[in-house]
Amino acid sequence: QKEVEQNSGPLSVPEGAIASLNCTYSDRGSQSFFWYRQYSGKSPELIMSIYSNGDKEDGRFTAQLNKASQYVSLLIRDSQPSDSATYLCAVNRADSGAGSYQLTFGKGTKLSVIP
Amino acid sequence: DAMVIQNPRYQVTQFGKPVTLSCSQTLNHNVMYWYQQKSSQAPKLLFHYYDKDFNNEADTPDNFQSRRPNTSFCFLDIRSPGLGDAAMYLCATSRRGVTEAFFGQGTRLTVV
């Protein structure tokens, strides 16, 4: 059973601080990694994707990938109360057929940004 | 705007009464997925269609079926809903050659 593990939190950070979210995965053949944000009662919204080792920055968000350690992280700089949500790490399964992206999700980390 | 639309947003059904959830997309994506997400749990893939080809997950109960009559529409049928099937059901799409999956708003199913 391929798994994606996240600390469920809650993770509380003050407004303006850096929030650091972590994820490990077991499927060594996975090649695509995603972070989704999910507000309570809503569907997941894609915020970052990363495919190569290293860092990828998009605005206040930075995703980091280390395939050797099977580790993905998301940093949120200058955290805002509107960032308060559950962040889901998702990994594309290595056995996905060509052109389809069957995702294995973690349970998510609940982030709370305190004003 | 192009998008993935799920109907209804909220569905209440009786124990054992068949129910159908609907998903439509204007993105013209090849692949459509159905995920089940129970409270405080990870979304779990039930099955997906690659064009007309149906791909069932090994641990998806037989109680769950799906239909894709055309590129734009996909349906989730629950033949005999049990209390344990209460969840958010998420439809997602992706396009061949593009890695990202886009989700609809979800349908929250309550079984009474």
PDB file of C-alpha atoms in Angstrom:
ATOM      1  CA  GLN A   1       0.000   0.000   0.000  1.00  0.00           C
ATOM      2  CA  LYS A   2       1.573   3.232  -1.165  1.00  0.00           C
ATOM      3  CA  GLU A   3       1.301   5.936   1.468  1.00  0.00           C
ATOM      4  CA  VAL A   4       1.699   9.659   1.913  1.00  0.00           C
ATOM      5  CA  GLU A   5       2.307  10.822   5.448  1.00  0.00           C
ATOM      6  CA  GLN A   6       1.733  14.281   6.869  1.00  0.00           C
ATOM      7  CA  ASN A   7       1.646  15.682  10.365  1.00  0.00           C
ATOM      8  CA  SER A   8      -2.054  16.354  10.946  1.00  0.00           C
ATOM      9  CA  GLY A   9      -1.380  19.426  13.089  1.00  0.00           C
ATOM     10  CA  PRO A  10      -2.883  21.770  13.864  1.00  0.00           C
ATOM     11  CA  LEU A  11       0.070  23.958  13.030  1.00  0.00           C
ATOM     12  CA  SER A  12      -0.351  27.444  14.428  1.00  0.00           C
ATOM     13  CA  VAL A  13       1.805  30.337  13.256  1.00  0.00           C
ATOM     14  CA  PRO A  14       1.484  34.079  13.843  1.00  0.00           C
ATOM     15  CA  GLU A  15       0.575  36.347  10.964  1.00  0.00           C
ATOM     16  CA  GLY A  16       3.658  37.279   8.946  1.00  0.00           C
ATOM     17  CA  ALA A  17       5.651  34.194   9.983  1.00  0.00           C
ATOM     18  CA  ILE A  18       6.829  31.325   7.810  1.00  0.00           C
ATOM     19  CA  ALA A  19       4.716  28.184   7.882  1.00  0.00           C
ATOM     20  CA  SER A  20       6.540  24.939   7.117  1.00  0.00           C
ATOM     21  CA  LEU A  21       4.577  21.879   6.040  1.00  0.00           C
ATOM     22  CA  ASN A  22       6.152  18.476   5.512  1.00  0.00           C
ATOM     23  CA  CYS A  23       5.253  15.293   3.690  1.00  0.00           C
ATOM     24  CA  THR A  24       6.903  11.909   3.138  1.00  0.00           C
ATOM     25  CA  TYR A  25       5.883   9.303   0.611  1.00  0.00           C
ATOM     26  CA  SER A  26       6.579   5.617   0.176  1.00  0.00           C
ATOM     27  CA  ASP A  27       6.230   5.128  -3.607  1.00  0.00           C
ATOM     28  CA  ARG A  28       9.818   5.524  -4.775  1.00  0.00           C
ATOM     29  CA  GLY A  29       8.727   5.549  -8.415  1.00  0.00           C
ATOM     30  CA  SER A  30       6.557   8.642  -8.060  1.00  0.00           C
ATOM     31  CA  GLN A  31       7.587  11.522 -10.283  1.00  0.00           C
ATOM     32  CA  SER A  32       5.021  14.270  -9.688  1.00  0.00           C
ATOM     33  CA  PHE A  33       4.205  15.969  -6.423  1.00  0.00           C
ATOM     34  CA  PHE A  34       1.504  18.450  -5.542  1.00  0.00           C
ATOM     35  CA  TRP A  35       0.277  20.623  -2.741  1.00  0.00           C
ATOM     36  CA  TYR A  36      -3.428  21.311  -2.511  1.00  0.00           C
ATOM     37  CA  ARG A  37      -5.149  23.748  -0.190  1.00  0.00           C
ATOM     38  CA  GLN A  38      -8.561  22.756   1.152  1.00  0.00           C
ATOM     39  CA  TYR A  39     -10.783  25.106   3.088  1.00  0.00           C
ATOM     40  CA  SER A  40     -13.314  23.500   5.408  1.00  0.00           C
ATOM     41  CA  GLY A  41     -16.187  21.991   3.450  1.00  0.00           C
ATOM     42  CA  LYS A  42     -14.611  22.861   0.097  1.00  0.00           C
ATOM     43  CA  SER A  43     -12.788  20.902  -2.563  1.00  0.00           C
ATOM     44  CA  PRO A  44      -8.982  20.827  -2.908  1.00  0.00           C
ATOM     45  CA  GLU A  45      -7.363  23.662  -4.843  1.00  0.00           C
ATOM     46  CA  LEU A  46      -3.976  23.128  -6.488  1.00  0.00           C
ATOM     47  CA  ILE A  47      -1.398  25.622  -5.266  1.00  0.00           C
ATOM     48  CA  MET A  48       1.968  24.078  -6.177  1.00  0.00           C
ATOM     49  CA  SER A  49       3.387  21.282  -8.274  1.00  0.00           C
ATOM     50  CA  ILE A  50       6.992  20.080  -8.325  1.00  0.00           C
ATOM     51  CA  TYR A  51       8.708  17.415 -10.402  1.00  0.00           C
ATOM     52  CA  SER A  52      12.471  17.850  -9.909  1.00  0.00           C
ATOM     53  CA  ASN A  53      14.687  17.828  -6.860  1.00  0.00           C
ATOM     54  CA  GLY A  54      15.241  21.244  -5.358  1.00  0.00           C
ATOM     55  CA  ASP A  55      13.104  24.277  -4.760  1.00  0.00           C
ATOM     56  CA  LYS A  56      10.280  25.814  -6.748  1.00  0.00           C
ATOM     57  CA  GLU A  57       8.983  29.235  -5.825  1.00  0.00           C
ATOM     58  CA  ASP A  58       5.649  30.830  -6.700  1.00  0.00           C
ATOM     59  CA  GLY A  59       4.881  34.058  -4.897  1.00  0.00           C
ATOM     60  CA  ARG A  60       4.787  33.402  -1.168  1.00  0.00           C
ATOM     61  CA  PHE A  61       4.923  29.639  -1.680  1.00  0.00           C
ATOM     62  CA  THR A  62       8.034  27.489  -2.044  1.00  0.00           C
ATOM     63  CA  ALA A  63       7.888  23.750  -2.633  1.00  0.00           C
ATOM     64  CA  GLN A  64      10.932  21.617  -1.920  1.00  0.00           C
ATOM     65  CA  LEU A  65      11.511  18.082  -3.181  1.00  0.00           C
ATOM     66  CA  ASN A  66      14.118  15.507  -2.201  1.00  0.00           C
ATOM     67  CA  LYS A  67      13.451  12.256  -4.034  1.00  0.00           C
ATOM     68  CA  ALA A  68      16.330  10.424  -2.346  1.00  0.00           C
ATOM     69  CA  SER A  69      14.746  11.094   1.042  1.00  0.00           C
ATOM     70  CA  GLN A  70      11.202  10.771  -0.366  1.00  0.00           C
ATOM     71  CA  TYR A  71      10.353  14.092   1.166  1.00  0.00           C
ATOM     72  CA  VAL A  72       8.327  17.073  -0.003  1.00  0.00           C
ATOM     73  CA  SER A  73       7.755  20.303   1.829  1.00  0.00           C
ATOM     74  CA  LEU A  74       5.850  23.540   1.416  1.00  0.00           C
ATOM     75  CA  LEU A  75       6.923  26.854   2.863  1.00  0.00           C
ATOM     76  CA  ILE A  76       4.472  29.725   3.106  1.00  0.00           C
ATOM     77  CA  ARG A  77       6.166  33.081   3.695  1.00  0.00           C
ATOM     78  CA  ASP A  78       4.421  36.082   5.239  1.00  0.00           C
ATOM     79  CA  SER A  79       1.542  33.864   6.364  1.00  0.00           C
ATOM     80  CA  GLN A  80      -1.891  35.473   6.286  1.00  0.00           C
ATOM     81  CA  PRO A  81      -5.084  34.527   8.141  1.00  0.00           C
ATOM     82  CA  SER A  82      -6.556  33.661   4.743  1.00  0.00           C
ATOM     83  CA  ASP A  83      -3.926  30.895   4.487  1.00  0.00           C
ATOM     84  CA  SER A  84      -5.681  29.068   7.331  1.00  0.00           C
ATOM     85  CA  ALA A  85      -6.774  25.786   5.757  1.00  0.00           C
ATOM     86  CA  THR A  86      -5.812  22.146   5.473  1.00  0.00           C
ATOM     87  CA  TYR A  87      -2.882  21.511   3.142  1.00  0.00           C
ATOM     88  CA  LEU A  88      -2.904  18.200   1.327  1.00  0.00           C
ATOM     89  CA  CYS A  89       0.228  16.647  -0.093  1.00  0.00           C
ATOM     90  CA  ALA A  90      -0.461  14.499  -3.161  1.00  0.00           C
ATOM     91  CA  VAL A  91       1.796  12.179  -5.104  1.00  0.00           C
ATOM     92  CA  ASN A  92       1.193  10.814  -8.573  1.00  0.00           C
ATOM     93  CA  ARG A  93       1.285   7.035  -8.418  1.00  0.00           C
ATOM     94  CA  ALA A  94       4.144   5.405 -10.251  1.00  0.00           C
ATOM     95  CA  ASP A  95       1.731   2.852 -11.742  1.00  0.00           C
ATOM     96  CA  SER A  96      -0.427   5.537 -13.315  1.00  0.00           C
ATOM     97  CA  GLY A  97      -0.967   4.846 -16.972  1.00  0.00           C
ATOM     98  CA  ALA A  98       0.509   7.183 -19.524  1.00  0.00           C
ATOM     99  CA  GLY A  99      -1.389  10.433 -19.485  1.00  0.00           C
ATOM    100  CA  SER A 100      -3.400   9.832 -16.303  1.00  0.00           C
ATOM    101  CA  TYR A 101      -2.566  11.099 -12.871  1.00  0.00           C
ATOM    102  CA  GLN A 102      -3.854   8.933 -10.103  1.00  0.00           C
ATOM    103  CA  LEU A 103      -3.051  10.734  -6.917  1.00  0.00           C
ATOM    104  CA  THR A 104      -2.349   9.357  -3.480  1.00  0.00           C
ATOM    105  CA  PHE A 105      -3.135  12.009  -0.904  1.00  0.00           C
ATOM    106  CA  GLY A 106      -1.969  12.536   2.628  1.00  0.00           C
ATOM    107  CA  LYS A 107      -4.556  13.307   5.298  1.00  0.00           C
ATOM    108  CA  GLY A 108      -3.444  16.905   5.333  1.00  0.00           C
ATOM    109  CA  THR A 109      -1.978  19.349   7.813  1.00  0.00           C
ATOM    110  CA  LYS A 110      -4.342  21.887   9.307  1.00  0.00           C
ATOM    111  CA  LEU A 111      -2.727  25.326   9.359  1.00  0.00           C
ATOM    112  CA  SER A 112      -3.994  28.134  11.529  1.00  0.00           C
ATOM    113  CA  VAL A 113      -2.544  31.630  11.051  1.00  0.00           C
ATOM    114  CA  ILE A 114      -3.158  33.744  14.115  1.00  0.00           C
ATOM    115  CA  PRO A 115      -3.724  37.501  13.495  1.00  0.00           C
TER     116      PRO A 115
ATOM    117  CA  ASP B   1     -15.028  30.088 -17.380  1.00  0.00           C
ATOM    118  CA  ALA B   2     -14.015  26.533 -18.169  1.00  0.00           C
ATOM    119  CA  MET B   3     -14.477  24.426 -15.106  1.00  0.00           C
ATOM    120  CA  VAL B   4     -15.505  21.186 -13.431  1.00  0.00           C
ATOM    121  CA  ILE B   5     -19.050  21.266 -12.118  1.00  0.00           C
ATOM    122  CA  GLN B   6     -20.595  18.809  -9.706  1.00  0.00           C
ATOM    123  CA  ASN B   7     -24.268  18.456  -9.004  1.00  0.00           C
ATOM    124  CA  PRO B   8     -25.807  18.532  -6.566  1.00  0.00           C
ATOM    125  CA  ARG B   9     -23.572  20.233  -3.992  1.00  0.00           C
ATOM    126  CA  TYR B  10     -25.453  18.481  -1.195  1.00  0.00           C
ATOM    127  CA  GLN B  11     -27.323  15.210  -1.457  1.00  0.00           C
ATOM    128  CA  VAL B  12     -29.316  13.436   1.220  1.00  0.00           C
ATOM    129  CA  THR B  13     -30.342   9.882   0.489  1.00  0.00           C
ATOM    130  CA  GLN B  14     -31.955   7.096   2.411  1.00  0.00           C
ATOM    131  CA  PHE B  15     -30.086   4.014   3.507  1.00  0.00           C
ATOM    132  CA  GLY B  16     -30.196   1.533   0.630  1.00  0.00           C
ATOM    133  CA  LYS B  17     -31.762   3.921  -1.899  1.00  0.00           C
ATOM    134  CA  PRO B  18     -29.747   4.254  -5.123  1.00  0.00           C
ATOM    135  CA  VAL B  19     -28.223   7.666  -5.719  1.00  0.00           C
ATOM    136  CA  THR B  20     -26.394   9.254  -8.642  1.00  0.00           C
ATOM    137  CA  LEU B  21     -23.895  12.083  -8.469  1.00  0.00           C
ATOM    138  CA  SER B  22     -23.052  14.107 -11.538  1.00  0.00           C
ATOM    139  CA  CYS B  23     -19.888  15.753 -12.856  1.00  0.00           C
ATOM    140  CA  SER B  24     -19.482  17.817 -15.998  1.00  0.00           C
ATOM    141  CA  GLN B  25     -16.469  19.581 -17.447  1.00  0.00           C
ATOM    142  CA  THR B  26     -15.898  22.203 -20.079  1.00  0.00           C
ATOM    143  CA  LEU B  27     -12.126  21.647 -20.128  1.00  0.00           C
ATOM    144  CA  ASN B  28     -12.279  18.873 -22.746  1.00  0.00           C
ATOM    145  CA  HIS B  29      -9.966  16.783 -20.571  1.00  0.00           C
ATOM    146  CA  ASN B  30      -9.356  13.131 -21.422  1.00  0.00           C
ATOM    147  CA  VAL B  31      -9.360  11.827 -17.891  1.00  0.00           C
ATOM    148  CA  MET B  32     -12.044  12.060 -15.237  1.00  0.00           C
ATOM    149  CA  TYR B  33     -11.626  10.806 -11.686  1.00  0.00           C
ATOM    150  CA  TRP B  34     -13.878  10.150  -8.728  1.00  0.00           C
ATOM    151  CA  TYR B  35     -12.460  10.495  -5.228  1.00  0.00           C
ATOM    152  CA  GLN B  36     -14.157   9.842  -1.901  1.00  0.00           C
ATOM    153  CA  GLN B  37     -13.168  11.954   1.087  1.00  0.00           C
ATOM    154  CA  LYS B  38     -14.505  11.132   4.517  1.00  0.00           C
ATOM    155  CA  SER B  39     -14.272  13.594   7.373  1.00  0.00           C
ATOM    156  CA  SER B  40     -10.643  14.411   8.288  1.00  0.00           C
ATOM    157  CA  GLN B  41      -9.397  11.769   5.872  1.00  0.00           C
ATOM    158  CA  ALA B  42      -7.377  11.874   2.686  1.00  0.00           C
ATOM    159  CA  PRO B  43      -9.243  11.839  -0.613  1.00  0.00           C
ATOM    160  CA  LYS B  44      -9.271   8.264  -1.892  1.00  0.00           C
ATOM    161  CA  LEU B  45      -9.436   7.390  -5.571  1.00  0.00           C
ATOM    162  CA  LEU B  46     -12.428   5.198  -6.446  1.00  0.00           C
ATOM    163  CA  PHE B  47     -11.960   4.943 -10.223  1.00  0.00           C
ATOM    164  CA  HIS B  48     -11.137   6.948 -13.303  1.00  0.00           C
ATOM    165  CA  TYR B  49     -11.921   7.091 -16.991  1.00  0.00           C
ATOM    166  CA  TYR B  50      -9.219   7.608 -19.586  1.00  0.00           C
ATOM    167  CA  ASP B  51     -11.401   8.608 -22.514  1.00  0.00           C
ATOM    168  CA  LYS B  52     -13.876   5.707 -22.594  1.00  0.00           C
ATOM    169  CA  ASP B  53     -11.650   3.251 -20.757  1.00  0.00           C
ATOM    170  CA  PHE B  54     -12.818   2.575 -17.220  1.00  0.00           C
ATOM    171  CA  ASN B  55     -10.219   1.898 -14.523  1.00  0.00           C
ATOM    172  CA  ASN B  56     -11.449   0.645 -11.187  1.00  0.00           C
ATOM    173  CA  GLU B  57      -9.327   0.710  -8.034  1.00  0.00           C
ATOM    174  CA  ALA B  58      -8.875  -2.763  -6.564  1.00  0.00           C
ATOM    175  CA  ASP B  59     -10.395  -1.819  -3.222  1.00  0.00           C
ATOM    176  CA  THR B  60     -13.406   0.114  -4.534  1.00  0.00           C
ATOM    177  CA  PRO B  61     -16.572  -1.669  -3.345  1.00  0.00           C
ATOM    178  CA  ASP B  62     -18.909  -3.113  -5.982  1.00  0.00           C
ATOM    179  CA  ASN B  63     -21.573  -0.816  -4.576  1.00  0.00           C
ATOM    180  CA  PHE B  64     -19.902   2.017  -6.497  1.00  0.00           C
ATOM    181  CA  GLN B  65     -20.286   2.246 -10.259  1.00  0.00           C
ATOM    182  CA  SER B  66     -19.546   4.905 -12.816  1.00  0.00           C
ATOM    183  CA  ARG B  67     -20.670   5.952 -16.284  1.00  0.00           C
ATOM    184  CA  ARG B  68     -19.138   8.310 -18.790  1.00  0.00           C
ATOM    185  CA  PRO B  69     -21.577   8.769 -21.685  1.00  0.00           C
ATOM    186  CA  ASN B  70     -19.420  11.406 -23.376  1.00  0.00           C
ATOM    187  CA  THR B  71     -16.278  13.480 -22.835  1.00  0.00           C
ATOM    188  CA  SER B  72     -18.067  16.118 -20.805  1.00  0.00           C
ATOM    189  CA  PHE B  73     -20.050  14.067 -18.317  1.00  0.00           C
ATOM    190  CA  CYS B  74     -19.280  11.432 -15.721  1.00  0.00           C
ATOM    191  CA  PHE B  75     -21.631   9.911 -13.163  1.00  0.00           C
ATOM    192  CA  LEU B  76     -21.081   8.133  -9.869  1.00  0.00           C
ATOM    193  CA  ASP B  77     -23.779   5.620  -8.983  1.00  0.00           C
ATOM    194  CA  ILE B  78     -24.068   4.215  -5.485  1.00  0.00           C
ATOM    195  CA  ARG B  79     -26.377   1.233  -5.732  1.00  0.00           C
ATOM    196  CA  SER B  80     -27.209   0.745  -2.066  1.00  0.00           C
ATOM    197  CA  PRO B  81     -25.778   3.519   0.083  1.00  0.00           C
ATOM    198  CA  GLY B  82     -24.805   2.620   3.603  1.00  0.00           C
ATOM    199  CA  LEU B  83     -24.120   4.917   6.519  1.00  0.00           C
ATOM    200  CA  GLY B  84     -20.409   4.431   5.884  1.00  0.00           C
ATOM    201  CA  ASP B  85     -20.729   5.948   2.425  1.00  0.00           C
ATOM    202  CA  ALA B  86     -21.442   9.384   3.822  1.00  0.00           C
ATOM    203  CA  ALA B  87     -18.597  11.524   2.518  1.00  0.00           C
ATOM    204  CA  MET B  88     -17.582  14.303   0.166  1.00  0.00           C
ATOM    205  CA  TYR B  89     -17.349  12.962  -3.372  1.00  0.00           C
ATOM    206  CA  LEU B  90     -14.877  14.807  -5.547  1.00  0.00           C
ATOM    207  CA  CYS B  91     -14.720  14.756  -9.314  1.00  0.00           C
ATOM    208  CA  ALA B  92     -11.453  15.757 -10.965  1.00  0.00           C
ATOM    209  CA  THR B  93     -10.157  15.998 -14.515  1.00  0.00           C
ATOM    210  CA  SER B  94      -6.782  16.069 -16.192  1.00  0.00           C
ATOM    211  CA  ARG B  95      -5.573  16.370 -19.749  1.00  0.00           C
ATOM    212  CA  ARG B  96      -3.221  13.930 -21.423  1.00  0.00           C
ATOM    213  CA  GLY B  97       0.319  15.250 -21.211  1.00  0.00           C
ATOM    214  CA  VAL B  98      -0.506  17.738 -18.444  1.00  0.00           C
ATOM    215  CA  THR B  99       0.195  16.598 -14.932  1.00  0.00           C
ATOM    216  CA  GLU B 100      -2.244  18.665 -12.950  1.00  0.00           C
ATOM    217  CA  ALA B 101      -5.685  17.525 -11.865  1.00  0.00           C
ATOM    218  CA  PHE B 102      -8.493  20.020 -11.347  1.00  0.00           C
ATOM    219  CA  PHE B 103     -11.275  19.374  -8.886  1.00  0.00           C
ATOM    220  CA  GLY B 104     -14.938  20.253  -8.913  1.00  0.00           C
ATOM    221  CA  GLN B 105     -16.635  21.740  -5.856  1.00  0.00           C
ATOM    222  CA  GLY B 106     -17.590  18.323  -4.538  1.00  0.00           C
ATOM    223  CA  THR B 107     -20.887  16.725  -3.521  1.00  0.00           C
ATOM    224  CA  ARG B 108     -21.441  16.134   0.145  1.00  0.00           C
ATOM    225  CA  LEU B 109     -23.503  12.965   0.568  1.00  0.00           C
ATOM    226  CA  THR B 110     -25.501  12.307   3.706  1.00  0.00           C
ATOM    227  CA  VAL B 111     -27.123   8.902   4.260  1.00  0.00           C
ATOM    228  CA  VAL B 112     -30.066   8.750   6.653  1.00  0.00           C
TER     229      VAL B 112
END
